[in-house]
mmCIF file with all atom_site columns, C-alpha atoms in Angstrom:
data_model
loop_
_atom_site.group_PDB
_atom_site.id
_atom_site.type_symbol
_atom_site.label_atom_id
_atom_site.label_alt_id
_atom_site.label_comp_id
_atom_site.label_asym_id
_atom_site.label_entity_id
_atom_site.label_seq_id
_atom_site.pdbx_PDB_ins_code
_atom_site.Cartn_x
_atom_site.Cartn_y
_atom_site.Cartn_z
_atom_site.occupancy
_atom_site.B_iso_or_equiv
_atom_site.pdbx_formal_charge
_atom_site.auth_seq_id
_atom_site.auth_comp_id
_atom_site.auth_asym_id
_atom_site.auth_atom_id
_atom_site.pdbx_PDB_model_num
ATOM 1   C CA . MET A 1 1   ? 155.147 -36.687 -65.957 1.00 41.00 ? 1456 MET A CA 1
ATOM 2   C CA . ALA A 1 2   ? 156.321 -37.071 -62.383 1.00 46.00 ? 1457 ALA A CA 1
ATOM 3   C CA . ALA A 1 3   ? 156.421 -33.969 -60.214 1.00 44.00 ? 1458 ALA A CA 1
ATOM 4   C CA . TRP A 1 4   ? 160.180 -34.147 -59.799 1.00 48.00 ? 1459 TRP A CA 1
ATOM 5   C CA . GLN A 1 5   ? 161.052 -34.288 -63.492 1.00 58.00 ? 1460 GLN A CA 1
ATOM 6   C CA . CYS A 1 6   ? 162.013 -30.653 -63.751 1.00 56.00 ? 1461 CYS A CA 1
ATOM 7   C CA . ASP A 1 7   ? 162.277 -28.428 -66.782 1.00 61.00 ? 1462 ASP A CA 1
ATOM 8   C CA . GLY A 1 8   ? 165.743 -27.441 -67.952 1.00 61.00 ? 1463 GLY A CA 1
ATOM 9   C CA . GLY A 1 9   ? 167.655 -25.121 -65.665 1.00 57.00 ? 1464 GLY A CA 1
ATOM 10  C CA . ALA A 1 10  ? 166.754 -26.802 -62.395 1.00 56.00 ? 1465 ALA A CA 1
ATOM 11  C CA . VAL A 1 11  ? 169.460 -28.048 -60.070 1.00 57.00 ? 1466 VAL A CA 1
ATOM 12  C CA . GLU A 1 12  ? 170.005 -31.623 -61.196 1.00 62.00 ? 1467 GLU A CA 1
ATOM 13  C CA . PHE A 1 13  ? 171.324 -32.991 -57.890 1.00 56.00 ? 1468 PHE A CA 1
ATOM 14  C CA . VAL A 1 14  ? 168.379 -31.658 -55.908 1.00 54.00 ? 1469 VAL A CA 1
ATOM 15  C CA . ALA A 1 15  ? 165.885 -32.761 -58.531 1.00 55.00 ? 1470 ALA A CA 1
ATOM 16  C CA . LYS A 1 16  ? 167.277 -36.276 -58.496 1.00 57.00 ? 1471 LYS A CA 1
ATOM 17  C CA . HIS A 1 17  ? 167.701 -36.752 -54.750 1.00 55.00 ? 1472 HIS A CA 1
ATOM 18  C CA . PHE A 1 18  ? 165.042 -34.508 -53.239 1.00 57.00 ? 1473 PHE A CA 1
ATOM 19  C CA . HIS A 1 19  ? 162.454 -34.500 -56.036 1.00 53.00 ? 1474 HIS A CA 1
ATOM 20  C CA . ASP A 1 20  ? 162.377 -30.729 -55.819 1.00 57.00 ? 1475 ASP A CA 1
ATOM 21  C CA . CYS A 1 21  ? 162.780 -28.296 -58.706 1.00 62.00 ? 1476 CYS A CA 1
ATOM 22  C CA . LEU A 1 22  ? 164.940 -25.282 -57.879 1.00 54.00 ? 1477 LEU A CA 1
ATOM 23  C CA . TYR A 1 23  ? 165.078 -22.578 -60.534 1.00 57.00 ? 1478 TYR A CA 1
ATOM 24  C CA . ASN A 1 24  ? 165.892 -19.367 -58.734 1.00 62.00 ? 1479 ASN A CA 1
ATOM 25  C CA . LEU A 1 25  ? 166.982 -17.783 -55.489 1.00 64.00 ? 1480 LEU A CA 1
ATOM 26  C CA . TYR A 1 26  ? 163.524 -18.081 -53.948 1.00 61.00 ? 1481 TYR A CA 1
ATOM 27  C CA . ASP A 1 27  ? 163.497 -21.799 -54.612 1.00 62.00 ? 1482 ASP A CA 1
ATOM 28  C CA . TYR A 1 28  ? 166.964 -22.142 -53.090 1.00 60.00 ? 1483 TYR A CA 1
ATOM 29  C CA . ILE A 1 29  ? 165.962 -20.178 -50.006 1.00 66.00 ? 1484 ILE A CA 1
ATOM 30  C CA . GLY A 1 30  ? 162.781 -22.184 -49.551 1.00 65.00 ? 1485 GLY A CA 1
ATOM 31  C CA . PHE A 1 31  ? 164.649 -25.426 -49.957 1.00 66.00 ? 1486 PHE A CA 1
ATOM 32  C CA . GLY A 1 32  ? 167.422 -24.249 -47.631 1.00 68.00 ? 1487 GLY A CA 1
ATOM 33  C CA . LEU A 1 33  ? 164.946 -23.187 -44.970 1.00 72.00 ? 1488 LEU A CA 1
ATOM 34  C CA . GLY A 1 34  ? 163.235 -26.549 -45.218 1.00 69.00 ? 1489 GLY A CA 1
ATOM 35  C CA . LEU A 1 35  ? 166.528 -28.336 -44.662 1.00 71.00 ? 1490 LEU A CA 1
ATOM 36  C CA . LEU A 1 36  ? 167.419 -25.947 -41.855 1.00 73.00 ? 1491 LEU A CA 1
ATOM 37  C CA . ALA A 1 37  ? 164.104 -26.670 -40.158 1.00 72.00 ? 1492 ALA A CA 1
ATOM 38  C CA . ILE A 1 38  ? 164.893 -30.376 -40.321 1.00 70.00 ? 1493 ILE A CA 1
ATOM 39  C CA . VAL A 1 39  ? 168.350 -29.814 -38.846 1.00 72.00 ? 1494 VAL A CA 1
ATOM 40  C CA . ILE A 1 40  ? 166.968 -27.663 -36.032 1.00 72.00 ? 1495 ILE A CA 1
ATOM 41  C CA . TRP A 1 41  ? 164.305 -30.227 -35.199 1.00 71.00 ? 1496 TRP A CA 1
ATOM 42  C CA . VAL A 1 42  ? 166.782 -33.078 -35.226 1.00 68.00 ? 1497 VAL A CA 1
ATOM 43  C CA . CYS A 1 43  ? 169.148 -31.104 -32.997 1.00 69.00 ? 1498 CYS A CA 1
ATOM 44  C CA . ALA A 1 44  ? 166.299 -30.141 -30.694 1.00 69.00 ? 1499 ALA A CA 1
ATOM 45  C CA . GLN A 1 45  ? 165.437 -33.759 -30.044 1.00 68.00 ? 1500 GLN A CA 1
ATOM 46  C CA . LEU A 1 46  ? 168.968 -35.151 -29.841 1.00 69.00 ? 1501 LEU A CA 1
ATOM 47  C CA . PRO A 1 47  ? 170.015 -33.690 -26.465 1.00 70.00 ? 1502 PRO A CA 1
ATOM 48  C CA . GLN A 1 48  ? 166.890 -35.195 -24.949 1.00 69.00 ? 1503 GLN A CA 1
ATOM 49  C CA . PHE A 1 49  ? 167.787 -38.661 -26.272 1.00 70.00 ? 1504 PHE A CA 1
ATOM 50  C CA . ILE A 1 50  ? 171.299 -38.313 -24.905 1.00 70.00 ? 1505 ILE A CA 1
ATOM 51  C CA . ASP A 1 51  ? 170.096 -37.013 -21.530 1.00 72.00 ? 1506 ASP A CA 1
ATOM 52  C CA . ASN A 1 52  ? 167.656 -39.869 -21.235 1.00 65.00 ? 1507 ASN A CA 1
ATOM 53  C CA . ILE A 1 53  ? 170.369 -42.396 -21.934 1.00 67.00 ? 1508 ILE A CA 1
ATOM 54  C CA . ARG A 1 54  ? 172.858 -40.713 -19.621 1.00 71.00 ? 1509 ARG A CA 1
ATOM 55  C CA . ASN A 1 55  ? 170.366 -40.433 -16.757 1.00 70.00 ? 1510 ASN A CA 1
ATOM 56  C CA . GLN A 1 56  ? 168.706 -43.736 -17.635 1.00 66.00 ? 1511 GLN A CA 1
ATOM 57  C CA . SER A 1 57  ? 165.490 -41.894 -17.100 1.00 64.00 ? 1512 SER A CA 1
ATOM 58  C CA . ALA A 1 58  ? 162.799 -40.208 -19.089 1.00 61.00 ? 1513 ALA A CA 1
ATOM 59  C CA . ASP A 1 59  ? 161.583 -38.044 -16.213 1.00 62.00 ? 1514 ASP A CA 1
ATOM 60  C CA . ALA A 1 60  ? 162.180 -34.971 -18.323 1.00 56.00 ? 1515 ALA A CA 1
ATOM 61  C CA . LEU A 1 61  ? 159.437 -36.034 -20.712 1.00 61.00 ? 1516 LEU A CA 1
ATOM 62  C CA . SER A 1 62  ? 155.781 -35.784 -19.940 1.00 63.00 ? 1517 SER A CA 1
ATOM 63  C CA . VAL A 1 63  ? 153.696 -38.570 -21.357 1.00 63.00 ? 1518 VAL A CA 1
ATOM 64  C CA . TRP A 1 64  ? 151.095 -36.092 -22.600 1.00 62.00 ? 1519 TRP A CA 1
ATOM 65  C CA . PHE A 1 65  ? 153.723 -34.024 -24.321 1.00 69.00 ? 1520 PHE A CA 1
ATOM 66  C CA . LEU A 1 66  ? 154.943 -37.146 -26.098 1.00 70.00 ? 1521 LEU A CA 1
ATOM 67  C CA . ALA A 1 67  ? 151.447 -38.268 -27.016 1.00 70.00 ? 1522 ALA A CA 1
ATOM 68  C CA . GLN A 1 68  ? 150.567 -34.878 -28.515 1.00 72.00 ? 1523 GLN A CA 1
ATOM 69  C CA . TRP A 1 69  ? 153.842 -34.701 -30.380 1.00 73.00 ? 1524 TRP A CA 1
ATOM 70  C CA . PHE A 1 70  ? 153.350 -38.181 -31.731 1.00 74.00 ? 1525 PHE A CA 1
ATOM 71  C CA . LEU A 1 71  ? 149.802 -37.391 -32.814 1.00 73.00 ? 1526 LEU A CA 1
ATOM 72  C CA . GLY A 1 72  ? 150.930 -34.215 -34.565 1.00 73.00 ? 1527 GLY A CA 1
ATOM 73  C CA . ASP A 1 73  ? 153.693 -36.037 -36.390 1.00 74.00 ? 1528 ASP A CA 1
ATOM 74  C CA . THR A 1 74  ? 151.388 -38.874 -37.381 1.00 70.00 ? 1529 THR A CA 1
ATOM 75  C CA . LEU A 1 75  ? 148.905 -36.409 -38.867 1.00 72.00 ? 1530 LEU A CA 1
ATOM 76  C CA . ASN A 1 76  ? 151.789 -34.636 -40.588 1.00 70.00 ? 1531 ASN A CA 1
ATOM 77  C CA . LEU A 1 77  ? 152.930 -37.880 -42.197 1.00 69.00 ? 1532 LEU A CA 1
ATOM 78  C CA . LEU A 1 78  ? 149.371 -38.807 -43.194 1.00 70.00 ? 1533 LEU A CA 1
ATOM 79  C CA . GLY A 1 79  ? 148.993 -35.380 -44.767 1.00 68.00 ? 1534 GLY A CA 1
ATOM 80  C CA . CYS A 1 80  ? 152.165 -35.929 -46.786 1.00 60.00 ? 1535 CYS A CA 1
ATOM 81  C CA . LEU A 1 81  ? 151.072 -39.344 -47.956 1.00 65.00 ? 1536 LEU A CA 1
ATOM 82  C CA . LEU A 1 82  ? 147.536 -38.220 -48.824 1.00 66.00 ? 1537 LEU A CA 1
ATOM 83  C CA . GLN A 1 83  ? 148.775 -35.289 -50.895 1.00 61.00 ? 1538 GLN A CA 1
ATOM 84  C CA . GLY A 1 84  ? 150.879 -37.686 -52.885 1.00 59.00 ? 1539 GLY A CA 1
ATOM 85  C CA . GLU A 1 85  ? 152.674 -34.902 -54.729 1.00 59.00 ? 1540 GLU A CA 1
ATOM 86  C CA . GLN A 1 86  ? 154.689 -34.037 -51.630 1.00 56.00 ? 1541 GLN A CA 1
ATOM 87  C CA . LEU A 1 87  ? 158.424 -33.575 -51.785 1.00 64.00 ? 1542 LEU A CA 1
ATOM 88  C CA . LEU A 1 88  ? 160.553 -36.481 -50.743 1.00 65.00 ? 1543 LEU A CA 1
ATOM 89  C CA . THR A 1 89  ? 162.105 -34.324 -48.023 1.00 64.00 ? 1544 THR A CA 1
ATOM 90  C CA . THR A 1 90  ? 158.746 -33.486 -46.483 1.00 68.00 ? 1545 THR A CA 1
ATOM 91  C CA . THR A 1 91  ? 157.681 -37.111 -46.349 1.00 67.00 ? 1546 THR A CA 1
ATOM 92  C CA . ALA A 1 92  ? 161.105 -38.237 -45.178 1.00 71.00 ? 1547 ALA A CA 1
ATOM 93  C CA . THR A 1 93  ? 161.069 -35.605 -42.441 1.00 72.00 ? 1548 THR A CA 1
ATOM 94  C CA . ALA A 1 94  ? 157.598 -36.632 -41.344 1.00 73.00 ? 1549 ALA A CA 1
ATOM 95  C CA . GLY A 1 95  ? 158.787 -40.223 -41.297 1.00 72.00 ? 1550 GLY A CA 1
ATOM 96  C CA . TYR A 1 96  ? 161.876 -39.267 -39.323 1.00 76.00 ? 1551 TYR A CA 1
ATOM 97  C CA . PHE A 1 97  ? 159.810 -37.496 -36.674 1.00 74.00 ? 1552 PHE A CA 1
ATOM 98  C CA . ILE A 1 98  ? 157.600 -40.538 -36.292 1.00 73.00 ? 1553 ILE A CA 1
ATOM 99  C CA . CYS A 1 99  ? 160.728 -42.634 -35.733 1.00 76.00 ? 1554 CYS A CA 1
ATOM 100 C CA . ALA A 1 100 ? 162.107 -40.088 -33.284 1.00 77.00 ? 1555 ALA A CA 1
ATOM 101 C CA . ASP A 1 101 ? 158.818 -40.149 -31.398 1.00 74.00 ? 1556 ASP A CA 1
ATOM 102 C CA . VAL A 1 102 ? 158.772 -43.916 -31.313 1.00 76.00 ? 1557 VAL A CA 1
ATOM 103 C CA . VAL A 1 103 ? 162.301 -43.887 -29.904 1.00 77.00 ? 1558 VAL A CA 1
ATOM 104 C CA . MET A 1 104 ? 161.282 -41.276 -27.321 1.00 76.00 ? 1559 MET A CA 1
ATOM 105 C CA . LEU A 1 105 ? 158.177 -43.224 -26.349 1.00 76.00 ? 1560 LEU A CA 1
ATOM 106 C CA . THR A 1 106 ? 160.183 -46.433 -26.142 1.00 78.00 ? 1561 THR A CA 1
ATOM 107 C CA . GLN A 1 107 ? 162.763 -44.708 -23.945 1.00 76.00 ? 1562 GLN A CA 1
ATOM 108 C CA . PHE A 1 108 ? 159.994 -43.318 -21.790 1.00 75.00 ? 1563 PHE A CA 1
ATOM 109 C CA . VAL A 1 109 ? 158.269 -46.670 -21.327 1.00 76.00 ? 1564 VAL A CA 1
ATOM 110 C CA . TYR A 1 110 ? 161.540 -48.539 -20.848 1.00 78.00 ? 1565 TYR A CA 1
ATOM 111 C CA . TYR A 1 111 ? 163.039 -46.141 -18.326 1.00 75.00 ? 1566 TYR A CA 1
ATOM 112 C CA . THR A 1 112 ? 159.772 -45.700 -16.461 1.00 75.00 ? 1567 THR A CA 1
ATOM 113 C CA . ALA A 1 113 ? 159.495 -49.474 -16.108 1.00 77.00 ? 1568 ALA A CA 1
ATOM 114 C CA . LEU A 1 114 ? 163.164 -49.629 -15.173 1.00 76.00 ? 1569 LEU A CA 1
ATOM 115 C CA . GLN A 1 115 ? 162.656 -46.979 -12.531 1.00 74.00 ? 1570 GLN A CA 1
ATOM 116 C CA . SER A 1 116 ? 159.646 -48.549 -10.894 1.00 75.00 ? 1571 SER A CA 1
ATOM 117 C CA . ARG A 1 117 ? 161.593 -51.797 -10.744 1.00 74.00 ? 1572 ARG A CA 1
ATOM 118 C CA . ARG A 1 118 ? 164.536 -49.868 -9.349  1.00 70.00 ? 1573 ARG A CA 1
ATOM 119 C CA . SER A 1 119 ? 162.525 -48.140 -6.624  1.00 73.00 ? 1574 SER A CA 1
ATOM 120 C CA . ALA A 1 120 ? 161.119 -51.543 -5.741  1.00 69.00 ? 1575 ALA A CA 1
ATOM 121 C CA . GLN A 1 121 ? 164.688 -52.623 -5.097  1.00 66.00 ? 1576 GLN A CA 1
ATOM 122 C CA . GLY A 1 122 ? 165.164 -49.572 -2.919  1.00 60.00 ? 1577 GLY A CA 1
ATOM 123 C CA . HIS A 1 123 ? 167.350 -47.666 -5.346  1.00 51.00 ? 1578 HIS A CA 1
ATOM 124 C CA . ARG A 1 124 ? 170.230 -50.011 -4.817  1.00 51.00 ? 1579 ARG A CA 1
ATOM 125 C CA . ARG A 1 125 ? 172.197 -48.914 -7.862  1.00 51.00 ? 1580 ARG A CA 1
ATOM 126 C CA . ARG A 1 126 ? 173.659 -45.782 -6.264  1.00 51.00 ? 1581 ARG A CA 1
ATOM 127 C CA . ARG A 1 127 ? 174.858 -47.420 -3.084  1.00 50.00 ? 1582 ARG A CA 1
ATOM 128 C CA . HIS A 1 128 ? 175.634 -50.804 -4.543  1.00 53.00 ? 1583 HIS A CA 1
ATOM 129 C CA . HIS A 1 129 ? 179.366 -50.181 -4.692  1.00 52.00 ? 1584 HIS A CA 1
ATOM 130 C CA . LEU A 1 130 ? 179.294 -48.970 -1.081  1.00 52.00 ? 1585 LEU A CA 1
ATOM 131 C CA . GLU A 1 131 ? 177.458 -52.018 0.173   1.00 52.00 ? 1586 GLU A CA 1
ATOM 132 C CA . ARG A 1 132 ? 180.135 -54.315 -1.127  1.00 52.00 ? 1587 ARG A CA 1
ATOM 133 C CA . HIS A 1 133 ? 182.394 -53.072 1.684   1.00 53.00 ? 1588 HIS A CA 1
ATOM 134 C CA . VAL A 1 134 ? 179.863 -53.701 4.442   1.00 51.00 ? 1589 VAL A CA 1
ATOM 135 C CA . SER A 1 135 ? 177.999 -56.821 5.494   1.00 51.00 ? 1590 SER A CA 1
ATOM 136 C CA . PRO A 1 136 ? 175.323 -57.920 3.023   1.00 53.00 ? 1591 PRO A CA 1
ATOM 137 C CA . ALA A 1 137 ? 172.780 -57.961 5.883   1.00 54.00 ? 1592 ALA A CA 1
ATOM 138 C CA . PRO A 1 138 ? 170.097 -55.272 5.600   1.00 55.00 ? 1593 PRO A CA 1
ATOM 139 C CA . ALA A 1 139 ? 171.264 -53.938 8.997   1.00 55.00 ? 1594 ALA A CA 1
ATOM 140 C CA . PRO A 1 140 ? 173.245 -50.674 8.854   1.00 54.00 ? 1595 PRO A CA 1
ATOM 141 C CA . ALA A 1 141 ? 177.036 -50.827 8.643   1.00 54.00 ? 1596 ALA A CA 1
ATOM 142 C CA . PRO A 1 142 ? 178.850 -52.373 11.623  1.00 53.00 ? 1597 PRO A CA 1
ATOM 143 C CA . ALA A 1 143 ? 179.600 -50.158 14.622  1.00 58.00 ? 1598 ALA A CA 1
ATOM 144 C CA . PRO A 1 144 ? 181.788 -47.192 13.630  1.00 54.00 ? 1599 PRO A CA 1
ATOM 145 C CA . LYS A 1 145 ? 184.930 -48.732 15.120  1.00 58.00 ? 1600 LYS A CA 1
ATOM 146 C CA . ASN A 1 146 ? 186.352 -48.486 11.629  1.00 51.00 ? 1601 ASN A CA 1
ATOM 147 C CA . PRO A 1 147 ? 186.141 -44.824 10.580  1.00 50.00 ? 1602 PRO A CA 1
ATOM 148 C CA . GLN A 1 148 ? 186.572 -45.824 6.938   1.00 52.00 ? 1603 GLN A CA 1
ATOM 149 C CA . LEU A 1 149 ? 183.277 -47.698 6.891   1.00 49.00 ? 1604 LEU A CA 1
ATOM 150 C CA . HIS A 1 150 ? 181.582 -45.001 8.840   1.00 47.00 ? 1605 HIS A CA 1
ATOM 151 C CA . ARG A 1 151 ? 182.680 -42.339 6.410   1.00 48.00 ? 1606 ARG A CA 1
ATOM 152 C CA . HIS A 1 152 ? 181.495 -44.399 3.440   1.00 48.00 ? 1607 HIS A CA 1
ATOM 153 C CA . HIS A 1 153 ? 178.165 -45.035 5.014   1.00 48.00 ? 1608 HIS A CA 1
ATOM 154 C CA . HIS A 1 154 ? 177.693 -41.414 5.922   1.00 47.00 ? 1609 HIS A CA 1
ATOM 155 C CA . HIS A 1 155 ? 178.800 -40.323 2.484   1.00 47.00 ? 1610 HIS A CA 1
ATOM 156 C CA . HIS A 1 156 ? 176.117 -41.979 0.450   1.00 48.00 ? 1611 HIS A CA 1
ATOM 157 C CA . HIS A 1 157 ? 173.281 -40.107 2.099   1.00 50.00 ? 1612 HIS A CA 1
ATOM 158 C CA . HIS A 1 158 ? 174.376 -36.957 0.330   1.00 50.00 ? 1613 HIS A CA 1
ATOM 159 C CA . HIS A 1 159 ? 174.312 -38.596 -3.064  1.00 51.00 ? 1614 HIS A CA 1
ATOM 160 C CA . HIS A 1 160 ? 170.878 -39.901 -2.662  1.00 51.00 ? 1615 HIS A CA 1
ATOM 161 C CA . HIS A 1 161 ? 168.798 -36.863 -3.648  1.00 53.00 ? 1616 HIS A CA 1
ATOM 162 C CA . HIS A 1 162 ? 166.684 -37.568 -6.669  1.00 56.00 ? 1617 HIS A CA 1
#
C-alpha cells in the first residue's frame, strides 16, 4: 500500500495531489505551515531575481552564500529521495529550491561575466546615449562653445557612481 493511499476520512484532494493524509486539525496546520514555508521561501528569493534582472547584476549575491545554499538544498533533495516515503510537497519543494539556486547561480555567472566585459569596454552603457551627440573620437567633447554639449558632458559624471 502506497503511503498516500489514506484511510477513510482524509481530505481526498490533498491525498491525491500532495500524497499527504490529513485527518484532523493538527494535520491541517502542519500541512498549512509546510505550504506557508514554501510560499515564504519562494517570495524571499523572488525579489532577488527581479533585482538582478533590473540591475543586470548579481553583485548583491556572494558566491559563497550561493554555494552554501546550493549545497544545503542539494542535501535536502538527496535526503528526500533517500527516504523514499517523503511527501510529494517536500520533494517538490527541494526540487524547486535546486532550480531556484541554479537560476541564481546562472544569473550570478552571467552577470559577472557581463560586467567584466562591460568594465573592459569602460562602462559605455551608461554614457552611450550621450556619446551619440558628440564626436565618436575618444577625445572629450568639443570645446564648450555649445553649452548644450557641455551640459550633457558634465551631466554624466554624476550618474556614474557604481
